[in-house]
Each structure stands twice: as structure tokens, then as C-alpha cells.
PDB file of C-alpha atoms in Angstrom:
ATOM      1  CA  UNK D 291     107.426-138.307-114.531  1.00  0.00           C
ATOM      2  CA  UNK D 292     109.995-140.685-112.764  1.00  0.00           C
ATOM      3  CA  UNK D 293     108.661-143.782-111.190  1.00  0.00           C
ATOM      4  CA  UNK D 294     109.202-142.993-107.888  1.00  0.00           C
ATOM      5  CA  UNK D 295     108.196-139.334-107.688  1.00  0.00           C
ATOM      6  CA  UNK D 296     105.486-138.285-105.549  1.00  0.00           C
ATOM      7  CA  UNK D 297     102.246-136.867-107.028  1.00  0.00           C
ATOM      8  CA  UNK D 298     101.960-132.661-106.937  1.00  0.00           C
ATOM      9  CA  UNK D 299      99.596-131.783-104.018  1.00  0.00           C
ATOM     10  CA  UNK D 300      97.126-129.102-104.945  1.00  0.00           C
ATOM     11  CA  UNK D 301      94.345-127.197-103.438  1.00  0.00           C
ATOM     12  CA  UNK D 302      91.608-125.663-105.864  1.00  0.00           C
ATOM     13  CA  UNK D 303      90.401-122.470-104.879  1.00  0.00           C
ATOM     14  CA  UNK D 304      87.264-120.295-106.034  1.00  0.00           C
ATOM     15  CA  UNK D 305      84.500-118.311-104.301  1.00  0.00           C
ATOM     16  CA  UNK D 306      82.043-120.885-105.847  1.00  0.00           C
ATOM     17  CA  UNK D 307      81.855-124.864-104.896  1.00  0.00           C
ATOM     18  CA  UNK D 308      80.475-125.702-108.397  1.00  0.00           C
ATOM     19  CA  UNK D 309      83.667-124.029-109.788  1.00  0.00           C
ATOM     20  CA  UNK D 310      86.214-126.112-107.606  1.00  0.00           C
ATOM     21  CA  UNK D 311      84.844-129.307-108.019  1.00  0.00           C
ATOM     22  CA  UNK D 312      84.566-128.969-111.772  1.00  0.00           C
ATOM     23  CA  UNK D 313      88.220-127.987-111.721  1.00  0.00           C
ATOM     24  CA  UNK D 314      89.058-130.933-109.482  1.00  0.00           C
ATOM     25  CA  UNK D 315      87.218-133.088-111.804  1.00  0.00           C
ATOM     26  CA  UNK D 316      89.808-132.417-114.531  1.00  0.00           C
ATOM     27  CA  UNK D 317      92.407-133.961-112.571  1.00  0.00           C
ATOM     28  CA  UNK D 318      90.495-137.402-112.156  1.00  0.00           C
ATOM     29  CA  UNK D 319      92.524-139.303-114.687  1.00  0.00           C
ATOM     30  CA  UNK D 320      95.929-138.028-113.600  1.00  0.00           C
ATOM     31  CA  UNK D 321      96.043-139.409-110.080  1.00  0.00           C
ATOM     32  CA  UNK D 322      99.037-140.494-110.317  1.00  0.00           C
ATOM     33  CA  UNK D 323     100.586-136.730-111.289  1.00  0.00           C
ATOM     34  CA  UNK D 324      98.458-134.820-109.409  1.00  0.00           C
ATOM     35  CA  UNK D 325      96.562-134.997-106.085  1.00  0.00           C
ATOM     36  CA  UNK D 326      94.067-132.658-105.217  1.00  0.00           C
ATOM     37  CA  UNK D 327      94.123-132.497-101.678  1.00  0.00           C
ATOM     38  CA  UNK D 328      91.666-129.900-100.862  1.00  0.00           C
ATOM     39  CA  UNK D 329      88.725-127.488-102.179  1.00  0.00           C
ATOM     40  CA  UNK D 330      88.207-123.932-100.878  1.00  0.00           C
ATOM     41  CA  UNK D 331      85.370-121.547-101.248  1.00  0.00           C
ATOM     42  CA  UNK D 332      86.150-118.410 -99.322  1.00  0.00           C
ATOM     43  CA  UNK D 333      88.609-119.903 -96.782  1.00  0.00           C
ATOM     44  CA  UNK D 334      92.184-120.392 -96.269  1.00  0.00           C
ATOM     45  CA  UNK D 335      94.114-123.287 -97.433  1.00  0.00           C
ATOM     46  CA  UNK D 336      95.004-125.195 -94.380  1.00  0.00           C
ATOM     47  CA  UNK D 337      96.588-128.425 -95.884  1.00  0.00           C
ATOM     48  CA  UNK D 338     100.411-128.870 -96.759  1.00  0.00           C
ATOM     49  CA  UNK D 339     100.368-128.332-100.353  1.00  0.00           C
ATOM     50  CA  UNK D 340     102.773-127.835-103.177  1.00  0.00           C
ATOM     51  CA  UNK D 341     100.619-125.360-105.487  1.00  0.00           C
ATOM     52  CA  UNK D 342      97.468-123.551-104.584  1.00  0.00           C
ATOM     53  CA  UNK D 343      95.380-123.395-107.781  1.00  0.00           C
ATOM     54  CA  UNK D 344      93.394-120.196-108.075  1.00  0.00           C
ATOM     55  CA  UNK D 345      90.100-119.995-110.292  1.00  0.00           C
ATOM     56  CA  UNK D 346      89.549-116.459-110.857  1.00  0.00           C
ATOM     57  CA  UNK D 347      85.714-117.323-111.943  1.00  0.00           C
ATOM     58  CA  UNK D 348      83.943-114.113-110.697  1.00  0.00           C
ATOM     59  CA  UNK D 349      86.985-113.199-108.623  1.00  0.00           C
ATOM     60  CA  UNK D 350      86.921-109.129-107.277  1.00  0.00           C
ATOM     61  CA  UNK D 351      90.694-108.755-105.977  1.00  0.00           C
ATOM     62  CA  UNK D 352      90.224-107.340-102.322  1.00  0.00           C
ATOM     63  CA  UNK D 353      86.981-109.260-101.887  1.00  0.00           C
ATOM     64  CA  UNK D 354      87.444-112.838-100.822  1.00  0.00           C
ATOM     65  CA  UNK D 355      90.006-115.218-100.823  1.00  0.00           C
ATOM     66  CA  UNK D 356      92.324-113.650-103.674  1.00  0.00           C
ATOM     67  CA  UNK D 357      95.868-113.372-104.765  1.00  0.00           C
ATOM     68  CA  UNK D 358      96.712-110.952-101.894  1.00  0.00           C
ATOM     69  CA  UNK D 359      95.723-113.676 -99.389  1.00  0.00           C
ATOM     70  CA  UNK D 360      97.295-116.712-100.966  1.00  0.00           C
ATOM     71  CA  UNK D 361     100.580-115.564-101.763  1.00  0.00           C
ATOM     72  CA  UNK D 362     102.738-115.374 -98.917  1.00  0.00           C
ATOM     73  CA  UNK D 363     106.639-116.110 -98.019  1.00  0.00           C
ATOM     74  CA  UNK D 364     107.562-119.810 -97.552  1.00  0.00           C
ATOM     75  CA  UNK D 365     103.926-120.697 -98.619  1.00  0.00           C
ATOM     76  CA  UNK D 366     102.856-122.985-101.628  1.00  0.00           C
ATOM     77  CA  UNK D 367     103.213-121.705-105.287  1.00  0.00           C
ATOM     78  CA  UNK D 368      99.972-119.928-106.413  1.00  0.00           C
ATOM     79  CA  UNK D 369      99.130-120.316-109.865  1.00  0.00           C
ATOM     80  CA  UNK D 370      95.872-118.520-111.798  1.00  0.00           C
ATOM     81  CA  UNK D 371      93.487-120.263-113.841  1.00  0.00           C
ATOM     82  CA  UNK D 372      91.318-118.092-115.733  1.00  0.00           C
ATOM     83  CA  UNK D 373      90.310-116.997-119.388  1.00  0.00           C
ATOM     84  CA  UNK D 374      93.103-114.837-120.251  1.00  0.00           C
ATOM     85  CA  UNK D 375      91.251-112.611-123.009  1.00  0.00           C
ATOM     86  CA  UNK D 376      93.900-109.732-122.094  1.00  0.00           C
ATOM     87  CA  UNK D 377      97.668-110.186-121.193  1.00  0.00           C
ATOM     88  CA  UNK D 378      97.065-107.380-118.530  1.00  0.00           C
ATOM     89  CA  UNK D 379      95.624-110.276-116.388  1.00  0.00           C
ATOM     90  CA  UNK D 380      98.650-112.483-117.030  1.00  0.00           C
ATOM     91  CA  UNK D 381     100.915-109.124-115.736  1.00  0.00           C
ATOM     92  CA  UNK D 382      98.940-108.277-112.874  1.00  0.00           C
ATOM     93  CA  UNK D 383      98.930-111.874-111.549  1.00  0.00           C
ATOM     94  CA  UNK D 384     102.835-111.933-111.686  1.00  0.00           C
ATOM     95  CA  UNK D 385     103.305-108.859-110.250  1.00  0.00           C
ATOM     96  CA  UNK D 386     101.084-109.988-107.214  1.00  0.00           C
ATOM     97  CA  UNK D 387     103.764-113.033-106.719  1.00  0.00           C
ATOM     98  CA  UNK D 388     101.759-116.001-108.688  1.00  0.00           C
ATOM     99  CA  UNK D 389     104.197-118.362-110.604  1.00  0.00           C
ATOM    100  CA  UNK D 390     101.731-119.093-113.234  1.00  0.00           C
ATOM    101  CA  UNK D 391      98.892-117.831-115.321  1.00  0.00           C
ATOM    102  CA  UNK D 392      97.324-120.810-117.166  1.00  0.00           C
ATOM    103  CA  UNK D 393      94.530-120.622-119.540  1.00  0.00           C
ATOM    104  CA  UNK D 394      90.852-122.427-118.763  1.00  0.00           C
ATOM    105  CA  UNK D 395      90.860-123.337-122.660  1.00  0.00           C
ATOM    106  CA  UNK D 396      94.114-125.720-122.044  1.00  0.00           C
ATOM    107  CA  UNK D 397      93.335-129.647-122.081  1.00  0.00           C
ATOM    108  CA  UNK D 398      93.485-131.273-118.878  1.00  0.00           C
ATOM    109  CA  UNK D 399      96.961-133.122-120.054  1.00  0.00           C
ATOM    110  CA  UNK D 400      98.232-129.674-121.056  1.00  0.00           C
ATOM    111  CA  UNK D 401      97.346-128.141-117.826  1.00  0.00           C
ATOM    112  CA  UNK D 402      99.027-131.178-115.847  1.00  0.00           C
ATOM    113  CA  UNK D 403     102.173-130.768-117.578  1.00  0.00           C
ATOM    114  CA  UNK D 404     102.154-127.104-116.978  1.00  0.00           C
ATOM    115  CA  UNK D 405     101.777-127.306-113.423  1.00  0.00           C
ATOM    116  CA  UNK D 406     104.781-130.110-112.977  1.00  0.00           C
ATOM    117  CA  UNK D 407     106.765-127.486-115.069  1.00  0.00           C
ATOM    118  CA  UNK D 408     105.810-125.031-112.527  1.00  0.00           C
ATOM    119  CA  UNK D 409     106.488-127.372-109.448  1.00  0.00           C
ATOM    120  CA  UNK D 410     109.985-128.022-110.985  1.00  0.00           C
ATOM    121  CA  UNK D 411     110.766-124.173-110.872  1.00  0.00           C
ATOM    122  CA  UNK D 412     109.247-122.351-113.976  1.00  0.00           C
ATOM    123  CA  UNK D 413     107.015-119.616-114.115  1.00  0.00           C
ATOM    124  CA  UNK D 414     104.499-120.087-116.911  1.00  0.00           C
ATOM    125  CA  UNK D 415     102.027-118.131-118.503  1.00  0.00           C
ATOM    126  CA  UNK D 416      99.957-119.279-121.791  1.00  0.00           C
ATOM    127  CA  UNK D 417      98.714-116.776-124.219  1.00  0.00           C
ATOM    128  CA  UNK D 418      94.968-116.377-124.770  1.00  0.00           C
ATOM    129  CA  UNK D 419      93.722-119.276-127.059  1.00  0.00           C
ATOM    130  CA  UNK D 420      90.241-120.411-128.381  1.00  0.00           C
ATOM    131  CA  UNK D 421      88.988-123.251-126.484  1.00  0.00           C
ATOM    132  CA  UNK D 422      88.232-126.395-129.014  1.00  0.00           C
ATOM    133  CA  UNK D 423      84.833-127.596-129.253  1.00  0.00           C
ATOM    134  CA  UNK D 424      85.660-130.606-126.850  1.00  0.00           C
ATOM    135  CA  UNK D 425      87.544-129.074-124.412  1.00  0.00           C
ATOM    136  CA  UNK D 426      86.702-129.849-120.698  1.00  0.00           C
ATOM    137  CA  UNK D 427      85.742-126.320-119.666  1.00  0.00           C
ATOM    138  CA  UNK D 428      84.858-127.665-116.164  1.00  0.00           C
ATOM    139  CA  UNK D 429      81.589-126.670-114.597  1.00  0.00           C
ATOM    140  CA  UNK D 430      79.973-123.163-113.346  1.00  0.00           C
ATOM    141  CA  UNK D 431      76.940-121.723-112.082  1.00  0.00           C
ATOM    142  CA  UNK D 432      73.861-121.746-114.444  1.00  0.00           C
ATOM    143  CA  UNK D 433      75.348-124.115-117.013  1.00  0.00           C
ATOM    144  CA  UNK D 434      72.276-126.221-116.675  1.00  0.00           C
ATOM    145  CA  UNK D 435      70.199-123.222-117.965  1.00  0.00           C
ATOM    146  CA  UNK D 436      72.511-122.865-121.192  1.00  0.00           C
ATOM    147  CA  UNK D 437      74.676-120.128-119.746  1.00  0.00           C
ATOM    148  CA  UNK D 438      78.207-119.881-121.055  1.00  0.00           C
ATOM    149  CA  UNK D 439      81.215-119.587-118.633  1.00  0.00           C
ATOM    150  CA  UNK D 440      81.537-115.695-119.479  1.00  0.00           C
ATOM    151  CA  UNK D 441      77.651-115.101-119.059  1.00  0.00           C
ATOM    152  CA  UNK D 442      77.668-116.919-115.938  1.00  0.00           C
ATOM    153  CA  UNK D 443      80.611-115.031-114.332  1.00  0.00           C
ATOM    154  CA  UNK D 444      79.108-111.668-115.489  1.00  0.00           C
ATOM    155  CA  UNK D 445      75.776-112.635-113.762  1.00  0.00           C
ATOM    156  CA  UNK D 446      77.965-113.681-110.907  1.00  0.00           C
ATOM    157  CA  UNK D 447      79.418-110.431-110.500  1.00  0.00           C
ATOM    158  CA  UNK D 448      75.845-108.893-111.096  1.00  0.00           C
ATOM    159  CA  UNK D 449      74.835-110.786-108.013  1.00  0.00           C
ATOM    160  CA  UNK D 450      78.058-109.332-106.030  1.00  0.00           C
ATOM    161  CA  UNK D 451      76.976-105.919-106.885  1.00  0.00           C
ATOM    162  CA  UNK D 452      79.109-104.661-109.358  1.00  0.00           C
ATOM    163  CA  UNK D 453      78.437-102.289-112.088  1.00  0.00           C
ATOM    164  CA  UNK D 454      78.872-102.991-115.927  1.00  0.00           C
ATOM    165  CA  UNK D 455      81.953-100.630-115.649  1.00  0.00           C
ATOM    166  CA  UNK D 456      83.129-102.653-112.291  1.00  0.00           C
ATOM    167  CA  UNK D 457      82.633-106.035-114.251  1.00  0.00           C
ATOM    168  CA  UNK D 458      84.710-104.880-117.488  1.00  0.00           C
ATOM    169  CA  UNK D 459      87.720-104.069-115.126  1.00  0.00           C
ATOM    170  CA  UNK D 460      87.114-107.226-113.220  1.00  0.00           C
ATOM    171  CA  UNK D 461      87.371-109.623-116.527  1.00  0.00           C
ATOM    172  CA  UNK D 462      89.444-107.427-118.836  1.00  0.00           C
ATOM    173  CA  UNK D 463      86.801-107.041-121.445  1.00  0.00           C
ATOM    174  CA  UNK D 464      85.055-103.955-122.894  1.00  0.00           C
ATOM    175  CA  UNK D 465      82.094-102.314-121.454  1.00  0.00           C
ATOM    176  CA  UNK D 466      80.044-103.255-124.646  1.00  0.00           C
ATOM    177  CA  UNK D 467      80.967-106.897-124.290  1.00  0.00           C
ATOM    178  CA  UNK D 468      79.644-106.817-120.815  1.00  0.00           C
ATOM    179  CA  UNK D 469      76.324-105.450-122.120  1.00  0.00           C
ATOM    180  CA  UNK D 470      76.259-108.164-124.675  1.00  0.00           C
ATOM    181  CA  UNK D 471      76.955-111.042-122.277  1.00  0.00           C
ATOM    182  CA  UNK D 472      74.289-109.506-119.794  1.00  0.00           C
ATOM    183  CA  UNK D 473      71.903-109.305-122.863  1.00  0.00           C
ATOM    184  CA  UNK D 474      72.221-112.797-123.482  1.00  0.00           C
ATOM    185  CA  UNK D 475      72.061-113.865-119.981  1.00  0.00           C
ATOM    186  CA  UNK D 476      69.031-112.138-119.333  1.00  0.00           C
ATOM    187  CA  UNK D 477      67.509-113.907-122.445  1.00  0.00           C
ATOM    188  CA  UNK D 478      68.275-117.384-121.260  1.00  0.00           C
ATOM    189  CA  UNK D 479      67.190-117.144-117.692  1.00  0.00           C
ATOM    190  CA  UNK D 480      63.896-115.347-118.608  1.00  0.00           C
ATOM    191  CA  UNK D 481      64.472-111.660-116.718  1.00  0.00           C
ATOM    192  CA  UNK D 482      64.484-108.194-118.130  1.00  0.00           C
ATOM    193  CA  UNK D 483      65.780-106.210-115.056  1.00  0.00           C
ATOM    194  CA  UNK D 484      68.896-106.381-112.876  1.00  0.00           C
ATOM    195  CA  UNK D 485      67.215-106.481-109.766  1.00  0.00           C
ATOM    196  CA  UNK D 486      65.369-109.832-111.209  1.00  0.00           C
ATOM    197  CA  UNK D 487      68.525-111.040-112.232  1.00  0.00           C
ATOM    198  CA  UNK D 488      70.063-110.863-108.666  1.00  0.00           C
ATOM    199  CA  UNK D 489      67.233-112.392-107.288  1.00  0.00           C
ATOM    200  CA  UNK D 490      67.335-115.352-110.111  1.00  0.00           C
ATOM    201  CA  UNK D 491      71.041-115.553-109.575  1.00  0.00           C
ATOM    202  CA  UNK D 492      70.645-115.990-105.957  1.00  0.00           C
ATOM    203  CA  UNK D 493      68.147-118.930-106.239  1.00  0.00           C
ATOM    204  CA  UNK D 494      70.098-120.900-108.604  1.00  0.00           C
ATOM    205  CA  UNK D 495      73.360-121.467-106.941  1.00  0.00           C
ATOM    206  CA  UNK D 496      75.279-118.104-107.493  1.00  0.00           C
ATOM    207  CA  UNK D 497      75.254-117.348-103.575  1.00  0.00           C
ATOM    208  CA  UNK D 498      78.584-117.403-101.801  1.00  0.00           C
ATOM    209  CA  UNK D 499      79.023-119.996 -99.060  1.00  0.00           C
ATOM    210  CA  UNK D 500      82.469-120.289 -97.343  1.00  0.00           C
ATOM    211  CA  UNK D 501      83.305-124.103 -97.707  1.00  0.00           C
ATOM    212  CA  UNK D 502      86.134-126.345 -97.223  1.00  0.00           C
ATOM    213  CA  UNK D 503      86.311-129.845 -98.509  1.00  0.00           C
ATOM    214  CA  UNK D 504      88.766-132.445 -98.654  1.00  0.00           C
ATOM    215  CA  UNK D 505      88.287-135.052-101.377  1.00  0.00           C
ATOM    216  CA  UNK D 506      88.771-138.989-100.788  1.00  0.00           C
ATOM    217  CA  UNK D 507      92.013-140.418-101.663  1.00  0.00           C
TER     218      UNK D 507
END
């Protein structure tokens, strides 16, 4: 990065406060290159930013603040940050106007470099990769109860009222994978019924609350 270059200004967007805070924390060591100026949960970006980084945790297109509401003529570039287990996810994002589709398994250093390339005019997607054991995966609801990111995402979608088939389509996995995530999540949180899982989720940070935060500089 040239010594006189300004940091790239970004907004981080997701429906869940804990998720955007976790993503923002990944840039803490790169303040000379990335400036996180806004964190948004279910509300539109209002700051003048270069890039909107959309975390797709438990995102259902057509609900909340998805790509269809973020991509606009003359607006900031939109980059999707996700677990790309299926190339259809990247194709769908680019078709809707995103200029990047980046894996949440990327180390922070690689994520920053990719955002710099996108800011310079590139369109970037990253092929699915397995996260390293020491990878910084950010944060997610239910992490303190031992839920993995995928188990948490499936539980969040259950709490939003989606069927197993709808969940499979939303996160690009098989119906059998969804059922496996559900069984393991239920075991960890100590429930057996879907109604009890929804109640537990709403009591443990899976509720949706619109919020906008401007991190201190």
C-alpha cells in the first residue's frame, strides 16, 4: 500500500450484532489499510464507504438487508463474505451485482489483500477451502455453548421459521446435512423439539434487532 494512500472505508452488514462485531474485529490489526466506519444489523448503510462487506450468516434473500437492497447504481461496491461450500453461491452473488465473493475461511491478511484488489477494480471470488485449525472465524450466536458456525446458522434459520428444505436451499447444502446440523445443535443445547429450539434461540442471542453502530476511530 503506498505510504500516502488512505485506508479503504468499509461497512460490515449482517442481521446479527455479534456477527458484524466479530467480522470487524478481524481488521483490528490493519487499521492503516482498512477503516471500519459502520456496523449494520437490518438497517441500510448511511456512511460514505468504499465497500460494503455483507456477511451472509443466516441470510435469506428477500428478507432483511440482502444484496437486492445493497447493490445500487453509483453506490459502494458490495462484497459477499460467506462459507462458499457450493459454487452456486458465488454465481448468484455476482449475478445480483456483487463484485466479490470471499470465503470466511480466509485469514485476515488474505481478506484485507482481497478487499484492496476489489477496491482497485478487480472482481474476486475464492474457491471453497477448509479453514485452518487456527483460523479466526469471527463470532456467531451460540458459540459459547459449543455451536459451530454452521450449527449456529441452521439454528438461526430455524428461529426465523424456515423449513429444513428452505434451509438447505439458503445455505447450499443437502437436506441430510441440514438434519445432521440440527441433531448436533439440539444435543448441545439440550432440546428435542423444534419449538423448544426456537425458544432457546430467542433467549440466547438469536433474535433479530435492527441496529446501527459507528465504531470509534
